[in-house]
DNA sequence: CTGGATGAG
DNA sequence: CATTCTCATCCAG
């Protein structure tokens, strides 16, 4: 069977990574313009400085440095507390909105953390300023662009100009400087983005990617974290911090060799990344996250379980408030999760979760939610290794709302269904889009891949349950404006074209019609 | 489905 | 080594 995502990713892409320079510190400068960029600024969370502006870095303040050490290196460090991420989230969202406005579909925009954004500009128009073939003045290059494949070079020169204008928009509309990497893949864009910073950008020639990656220290490979590093050192004691990707490739020449060290899933991926190969696509980050959590770490022991509960309730208030202000009406969290961390466990986390029966109406029944949260906490504190966790041993609590969903046919309230359907109808032709994984997000870019897609295959992927039903007609249409394949299903009752994800609610609406009759 | 491990910024 | 305060994905039970 053809794998559409593989086919789509085979065509050369043009990917930008925009990286906000020392994001938290810049947020403080933007919020308080009187704060000079020449004064060293550090952002404090508990007893560490998590990041610092460039003035502070020049004075020896590093990331995740103890406050004590930072002040010793730089006694006049201006310290801002960054434990509350609210305004950092707000700036991040503003920057995302700016990028979205200037890079509409079919350009995908994927957020990584609060301060990095991948943009796929493969299908963007050729940038007007790229016609001379020159790069923007603030754009460095890795490798000889002129010597590379002609079409790929045109795409990357244009992409470099798009990165330049994106950064210009972020600066003039939001007030933030950025660095950027431009390349034929997410991997390439990411790895060169930090070569020239702050406030500069770097493009890499496609033919140079493998060579460039080979020369990097092996820990630069994204996805190669502390666990894999530990396994590598155990198998190969000669490995040090200065071991390069090329050295590793000599030790582990095949995907199978990698799989033995890092597992069947991660291993082959790392093997490919080490050769500069990354076929992953930029995926639009959804507006609704999969979880929303608030946590607090505390150094001094909590005296009693009541005090622990008091902390828990404060966090719960905070996460509920966040839900109200940040998430749209259709989102409903289905579960509540409480996580604690103890010193004696070596700072490991343990969690417990439970369904939230009240769903949407917890404002009216907050006590019930509080009781659920307290029950989860008691379960964790009672479930310690020796039978019970010492309350004073707990040094972090996290409360999370998880598994958001839109209300569907499973919710009983019949009156609410037509309203929901009306909302989706108003949202217009945001039809399902095939990404090859059977899900309904992301474009299929490669025209040849589209031509090979088999209709039955598509139907089976999108809604295997309905595909067995002969009455359902599946339509595949090309939306020329958006340059996407839309998969729609014809409703046998009203002849409407319905997106697969709204099918169930559509049917419930018809059921409601029947009941009125 | 729940809970842990891992990795990202 | 993680340390902060998050978020996502994968996997075993």
PDB file of C-alpha atoms (C1' of nucleotides) in Angstrom, chain A residues 85-86 89-90 93 287-289 291-292 294 318-329 331, chain C residues 6-7:
ATOM      1  CA  UNK A  85       3.954  32.120  32.296  1.00  0.00           C
ATOM      2  CA  UNK A  86       0.770  34.066  31.508  1.00  0.00           C
ATOM      3  CA  UNK A  89       1.973  32.702  26.569  1.00  0.00           C
ATOM      4  CA  UNK A  90       0.186  35.860  25.472  1.00  0.00           C
ATOM      5  CA  UNK A  93       0.124  33.691  20.821  1.00  0.00           C
ATOM      6  CA  UNK A 287      -5.851  25.584  18.481  1.00  0.00           C
ATOM      7  CA  UNK A 288      -6.885  23.263  21.318  1.00  0.00           C
ATOM      8  CA  UNK A 289      -4.017  21.627  23.223  1.00  0.00           C
ATOM      9  CA  UNK A 291      -3.716  19.074  28.037  1.00  0.00           C
ATOM     10  CA  UNK A 292      -3.648  22.134  30.250  1.00  0.00           C
ATOM     11  CA  UNK A 294      -0.404  24.193  36.285  1.00  0.00           C
ATOM     12  CA  UNK A 318      -5.535  28.485  38.497  1.00  0.00           C
ATOM     13  CA  UNK A 319      -5.926  25.771  35.888  1.00  0.00           C
ATOM     14  CA  UNK A 320      -9.711  26.225  35.797  1.00  0.00           C
ATOM     15  CA  UNK A 321      -9.251  29.969  35.304  1.00  0.00           C
ATOM     16  CA  UNK A 322      -6.811  29.257  32.496  1.00  0.00           C
ATOM     17  CA  UNK A 323      -9.294  26.923  30.872  1.00  0.00           C
ATOM     18  CA  UNK A 324     -11.973  29.624  30.965  1.00  0.00           C
ATOM     19  CA  UNK A 325      -9.798  32.335  29.440  1.00  0.00           C
ATOM     20  CA  UNK A 326      -7.744  30.337  26.946  1.00  0.00           C
ATOM     21  CA  UNK A 327      -9.979  27.625  25.517  1.00  0.00           C
ATOM     22  CA  UNK A 328     -12.932  28.013  23.219  1.00  0.00           C
ATOM     23  CA  UNK A 329     -16.469  27.027  24.142  1.00  0.00           C
ATOM     24  CA  UNK A 331     -13.645  22.213  24.352  1.00  0.00           C
TER      25      UNK A 331
ATOM     26  C1'  DT C   6       5.158  23.417  30.969  1.00  0.00           C
ATOM     27  C1'  DC C   7       3.510  20.409  26.518  1.00  0.00           C
TER      28       DC C   7
END
